[in-house]
Amino acid sequence: MDRIPILKFGNALLVTIQVDMHDRLATALEEDLTGKIVEHNAKGVLIDISALEIVDSFIGRMLDNIAAVSRILDADTVVVGMRPAVAITLVELGLSLTGVKTALNVERGMELIKARLRTSDTEDEDDVEE
Amino acid sequence: MDRIPILKFGNALLVTIQVDMHDRLATALEEDLTGKIVEHNAKGVLIDISALEIVDSFIGRMLDNIAAVSRILDADTVVVGMRPAVAITLVELGLSLTGVKTALNVERGMELIKARLRTSDTEDEDDVEE
């Protein structure tokens, strides 16, 4: 496989990572994601890592990168489905994923993105009123 | 990888198939899916195959199996994201996936499931009125 599929859900994009990531696949995913964020005017990116038993520094960096680029394009990144053991390993590795939001599962992640959209909608309305 | 992740979205379950399916993985997926349908009282199963460049008779049979079992458990199966070349190959192989609904993408597949839920809700209400 040379591409990880990106699914569109309303204002959000969903990516499930199931395979071992290598350099080329990670770069392709980042490129595809940025393209899709712009194409679909997406406000959120959900990355499901429930299939991953190990998250090393390479994946941690990739998640941070995706979050940083998405933020510039005005989209939130939420990592969902992290296994308890993975969370422990990440902290032990000193990777606390500071730039990335996390949620227990896809539904909660989607709620996070929707909550943020409602807040920004209200802000937009405020702007109009001024 | 020994398990394909199954994501819950409201009344539906979502599976993205990204890796080559083999016997054990297909059996595990069928078992996991039936378990999750019962656990979450799911009314629909979305199977995204946009990552697959080839769908052979083995995958075709697996999709048919999943649809048949889900139907018994009162859940619709919708296959989404099929590539044009895959559709052509399926027909050439004589696999027309008769038991499976298809939709162009996840959003449309989700609409199919919701539409069916609305219909069955109305039927339930009719039952109550009688």
Short mmCIF file of C-alpha atoms in Angstrom, two decimals:
data_model
loop_
_atom_site.label_atom_id
_atom_site.label_comp_id
_atom_site.label_asym_id
_atom_site.label_seq_id
_atom_site.Cartn_x
_atom_site.Cartn_y
_atom_site.Cartn_z
CA MET A 1 0.00 0.00 0.00
CA ASP A 2 1.34 3.41 -0.91
CA ARG A 3 -1.43 5.65 0.41
CA ILE A 4 -3.46 5.79 3.61
CA PRO A 5 -7.11 6.57 2.81
CA ILE A 6 -8.56 9.83 4.12
CA LEU A 7 -12.31 9.80 4.72
CA LYS A 8 -14.44 12.93 4.80
CA PHE A 9 -17.08 13.33 7.52
CA GLY A 10 -18.85 16.66 7.34
CA ASN A 11 -16.24 19.21 8.36
CA ALA A 12 -13.74 16.63 9.51
CA LEU A 13 -11.32 14.21 7.92
CA LEU A 14 -10.69 10.76 9.34
CA VAL A 15 -7.53 8.72 9.01
CA THR A 16 -7.09 5.26 10.51
CA ILE A 17 -3.49 4.19 10.78
CA GLN A 18 -3.25 0.42 10.53
CA VAL A 19 0.10 -0.26 8.94
CA ASP A 20 3.69 0.34 9.93
CA MET A 21 4.58 3.86 8.94
CA HIS A 22 7.75 4.47 7.00
CA ASP A 23 9.22 7.73 5.72
CA ARG A 24 7.57 7.73 2.31
CA LEU A 25 4.15 6.74 3.65
CA ALA A 26 4.30 9.43 6.34
CA THR A 27 5.28 12.10 3.82
CA ALA A 28 2.51 10.98 1.46
CA LEU A 29 -0.03 11.12 4.30
CA GLU A 30 1.02 14.64 5.29
CA GLU A 31 0.79 15.83 1.66
CA ASP A 32 -2.59 14.15 1.08
CA LEU A 33 -3.99 15.52 4.32
CA THR A 34 -2.99 19.11 3.65
CA GLY A 35 -4.45 18.82 0.15
CA LYS A 36 -7.74 17.44 1.46
CA ILE A 37 -7.99 20.04 4.23
CA VAL A 38 -7.85 22.79 1.62
CA GLU A 39 -10.05 20.94 -0.90
CA HIS A 40 -12.86 20.18 1.56
CA ASN A 41 -12.38 23.24 3.79
CA ALA A 42 -11.99 20.81 6.70
CA LYS A 43 -11.93 22.13 10.24
CA GLY A 44 -10.72 18.99 11.94
CA VAL A 45 -8.51 15.96 11.41
CA LEU A 46 -9.18 12.77 13.37
CA ILE A 47 -6.33 10.27 13.48
CA ASP A 48 -7.30 6.87 14.82
CA ILE A 49 -4.33 4.90 16.16
CA SER A 50 -6.28 2.14 17.93
CA ALA A 51 -4.59 -0.44 15.70
CA LEU A 52 -1.11 0.63 16.76
CA GLU A 53 0.50 -1.39 19.54
CA ILE A 54 3.66 0.66 19.46
CA VAL A 55 4.09 4.38 18.87
CA ASP A 56 7.75 5.28 18.54
CA SER A 57 9.39 8.68 18.23
CA PHE A 58 8.95 8.58 14.44
CA ILE A 59 5.16 8.28 14.67
CA GLY A 60 5.11 10.80 17.52
CA ARG A 61 6.95 13.30 15.34
CA MET A 62 4.66 12.60 12.40
CA LEU A 63 1.58 13.29 14.56
CA ASP A 64 3.17 16.52 15.81
CA ASN A 65 3.98 17.55 12.22
CA ILE A 66 0.45 16.85 10.99
CA ALA A 67 -0.99 18.84 13.90
CA ALA A 68 1.33 21.79 13.23
CA VAL A 69 0.55 21.94 9.51
CA SER A 70 -3.19 21.48 10.11
CA ARG A 71 -3.19 24.29 12.65
CA ILE A 72 -1.70 26.66 10.09
CA LEU A 73 -4.52 25.61 7.74
CA ASP A 74 -7.06 26.30 10.53
CA ALA A 75 -7.90 22.68 11.29
CA ASP A 76 -7.69 20.94 14.67
CA THR A 77 -5.97 17.58 14.98
CA VAL A 78 -7.38 15.02 17.41
CA VAL A 79 -5.65 11.69 17.98
CA VAL A 80 -8.16 9.04 19.04
CA GLY A 81 -8.13 5.43 20.21
CA MET A 82 -4.73 5.43 21.86
CA ARG A 83 -4.07 2.24 23.83
CA PRO A 84 -3.12 2.63 27.49
CA ALA A 85 0.26 0.96 26.91
CA VAL A 86 0.99 3.39 24.09
CA ALA A 87 0.22 6.37 26.34
CA ILE A 88 2.62 5.01 28.96
CA THR A 89 5.36 4.45 26.39
CA LEU A 90 4.92 7.95 24.94
CA VAL A 91 5.41 9.55 28.34
CA GLU A 92 8.38 7.31 29.08
CA LEU A 93 9.92 8.36 25.75
CA GLY A 94 9.41 11.99 26.73
CA LEU A 95 6.92 12.49 23.86
CA SER A 96 3.92 14.15 25.41
CA LEU A 97 2.33 15.21 22.07
CA THR A 98 1.85 18.75 23.34
CA GLY A 99 0.52 20.11 20.05
CA VAL A 100 -2.04 17.36 19.60
CA LYS A 101 -5.47 17.00 21.18
CA THR A 102 -6.51 13.49 22.19
CA ALA A 103 -9.86 11.78 22.72
CA LEU A 104 -10.83 8.32 23.85
CA ASN A 105 -12.67 7.37 20.68
CA VAL A 106 -13.78 8.73 17.31
CA GLU A 107 -17.16 9.94 18.59
CA ARG A 108 -15.62 12.00 21.38
CA GLY A 109 -13.00 13.31 18.97
CA MET A 110 -15.76 14.41 16.60
CA GLU A 111 -17.51 16.16 19.50
CA LEU A 112 -14.29 18.06 20.27
CA ILE A 113 -14.13 19.29 16.68
CA LYS A 114 -17.82 20.22 16.62
CA ALA A 115 -17.50 22.06 19.96
CA ARG A 116 -14.67 24.10 18.53
CA LEU A 117 -16.72 24.85 15.39
CA ARG A 118 -19.63 26.11 17.49
CA THR A 119 -17.26 28.39 19.42
CA SER A 120 -15.76 29.84 16.25
CA ASP A 121 -19.27 30.29 14.75
CA THR A 122 -20.24 32.36 17.77
CA GLU A 123 -17.06 34.40 17.39
CA ASP A 124 -17.89 35.02 13.75
CA GLU A 125 -21.35 36.23 14.72
CA ASP A 126 -19.80 38.55 17.29
CA ASP A 127 -17.56 39.94 14.59
CA VAL A 128 -20.57 40.69 12.40
CA GLU A 129 -22.38 42.46 15.20
CA GLU A 130 -19.49 44.79 15.94
CA MET B 1 -1.36 -6.49 12.34
CA ASP B 2 -3.80 -9.08 13.58
CA ARG B 3 -6.94 -6.99 13.87
CA ILE B 4 -8.65 -4.41 11.69
CA PRO B 5 -10.00 -1.57 13.85
CA ILE B 6 -13.76 -1.05 13.96
CA LEU B 7 -14.87 2.52 14.70
CA LYS B 8 -18.26 3.39 16.15
CA PHE B 9 -20.21 6.33 14.69
CA GLY B 10 -23.61 6.74 16.29
CA ASN B 11 -25.62 3.76 15.08
CA ALA B 12 -23.05 2.67 12.54
CA LEU B 13 -19.71 0.91 12.56
CA LEU B 14 -16.91 1.87 10.19
CA VAL B 15 -14.17 -0.39 8.91
CA THR B 16 -11.44 0.78 6.54
CA ILE B 17 -9.67 -2.05 4.80
CA GLN B 18 -6.11 -1.04 4.01
CA VAL B 19 -4.11 -4.24 4.14
CA ASP B 20 -4.11 -7.46 2.16
CA MET B 21 -6.76 -9.71 3.62
CA HIS B 22 -5.85 -13.26 4.45
CA ASP B 23 -8.00 -16.05 5.90
CA ARG B 24 -7.25 -15.40 9.56
CA LEU B 25 -7.65 -11.63 9.28
CA ALA B 26 -10.98 -12.01 7.46
CA THR B 27 -12.30 -14.44 10.08
CA ALA B 28 -11.16 -12.13 12.88
CA LEU B 29 -12.88 -9.18 11.20
CA GLU B 30 -16.15 -11.09 10.83
CA GLU B 31 -16.05 -12.17 14.48
CA ASP B 32 -15.16 -8.69 15.75
CA LEU B 33 -17.87 -7.08 13.63
CA THR B 34 -20.65 -9.38 14.79
CA GLY B 35 -19.54 -8.84 18.39
CA LYS B 36 -19.54 -5.06 17.98
CA ILE B 37 -22.93 -5.03 16.20
CA VAL B 38 -24.47 -6.75 19.20
CA GLU B 39 -22.47 -4.76 21.79
CA HIS B 40 -23.33 -1.34 20.33
CA ASN B 41 -26.75 -2.24 18.90
CA ALA B 42 -25.45 -1.05 15.54
CA LYS B 43 -27.83 -0.66 12.63
CA GLY B 44 -25.27 -0.27 9.90
CA VAL B 45 -21.79 -1.37 8.87
CA LEU B 46 -19.74 0.81 6.53
CA ILE B 47 -16.81 -0.89 4.83
CA ASP B 48 -14.42 1.48 3.11
CA ILE B 49 -12.37 -0.19 0.38
CA SER B 50 -10.95 2.93 -1.25
CA ALA B 51 -7.43 1.74 -0.45
CA LEU B 52 -7.89 -1.52 -2.33
CA GLU B 53 -6.63 -1.59 -5.90
CA ILE B 54 -7.68 -5.18 -6.39
CA VAL B 55 -10.74 -6.99 -5.08
CA ASP B 56 -10.55 -10.69 -5.81
CA SER B 57 -13.12 -13.42 -5.25
CA PHE B 58 -11.82 -13.92 -1.69
CA ILE B 59 -12.57 -10.34 -0.67
CA GLY B 60 -15.84 -10.43 -2.61
CA ARG B 61 -16.91 -13.51 -0.66
CA MET B 62 -15.84 -11.91 2.62
CA LEU B 63 -17.96 -8.83 1.90
CA ASP B 64 -20.92 -11.05 1.02
CA ASN B 65 -20.43 -13.03 4.26
CA ILE B 66 -20.25 -9.91 6.40
CA ALA B 67 -23.41 -8.56 4.74
CA ALA B 68 -25.27 -11.84 5.29
CA VAL B 69 -24.34 -12.11 8.96
CA SER B 70 -25.04 -8.41 9.60
CA ARG B 71 -28.46 -8.73 7.98
CA ILE B 72 -29.36 -11.53 10.39
CA LEU B 73 -28.30 -9.20 13.22
CA ASP B 74 -30.51 -6.45 11.74
CA ALA B 75 -27.69 -4.26 10.43
CA ASP B 76 -27.22 -3.00 6.87
CA THR B 77 -23.85 -3.34 5.16
CA VAL B 78 -22.71 -0.59 2.82
CA VAL B 79 -19.47 -0.87 0.87
CA VAL B 80 -18.04 2.56 0.12
CA GLY B 81 -15.18 4.07 -1.86
CA MET B 82 -14.91 1.40 -4.51
CA ARG B 83 -12.52 2.39 -7.30
CA PRO B 84 -13.89 2.29 -10.87
CA ALA B 85 -11.34 -0.34 -11.91
CA VAL B 86 -12.40 -2.53 -8.99
CA ALA B 87 -16.05 -2.30 -10.02
CA ILE B 88 -15.13 -3.37 -13.56
CA THR B 89 -13.06 -6.30 -12.29
CA LEU B 90 -15.85 -7.45 -9.97
CA VAL B 91 -18.34 -7.59 -12.82
CA GLU B 92 -15.83 -9.35 -15.06
CA LEU B 93 -15.27 -11.93 -12.30
CA GLY B 94 -19.02 -12.45 -12.11
CA LEU B 95 -19.09 -11.08 -8.54
CA SER B 96 -21.87 -8.53 -8.50
CA LEU B 97 -22.08 -8.28 -4.68
CA THR B 98 -25.85 -8.74 -4.79
CA GLY B 99 -26.26 -8.83 -1.02
CA VAL B 100 -24.27 -5.68 -0.42
CA LYS B 101 -25.33 -2.05 -0.76
CA THR B 102 -22.76 0.34 -2.19
CA ALA B 103 -22.22 4.08 -1.95
CA LEU B 104 -19.69 6.43 -3.50
CA ASN B 105 -18.19 7.63 -0.23
CA VAL B 106 -18.56 7.33 3.54
CA GLU B 107 -20.92 10.31 3.83
CA ARG B 108 -23.37 8.90 1.29
CA GLY B 109 -23.10 5.47 2.89
CA MET B 110 -23.94 7.01 6.26
CA GLU B 111 -26.97 8.73 4.67
CA LEU B 112 -28.16 5.35 3.34
CA ILE B 113 -28.01 3.90 6.85
CA LYS B 114 -29.74 6.92 8.39
CA ALA B 115 -32.45 6.83 5.72
CA ARG B 116 -33.13 3.20 6.55
CA LEU B 117 -33.23 4.06 10.29
CA ARG B 118 -35.80 6.79 9.65
CA THR B 119 -37.96 4.34 7.68
CA SER B 120 -37.82 1.72 10.42
CA ASP B 121 -38.56 4.40 13.07
CA THR B 122 -41.71 5.32 11.16
CA GLU B 123 -42.65 1.67 10.94
CA ASP B 124 -42.16 1.32 14.69
CA GLU B 125 -44.41 4.31 15.28
CA ASP B 126 -47.04 2.77 13.02
CA ASP B 127 -46.83 -0.39 15.07
CA VAL B 128 -47.44 1.58 18.24
CA GLU B 129 -50.44 3.33 16.75
CA GLU B 130 -52.10 0.10 15.71
#
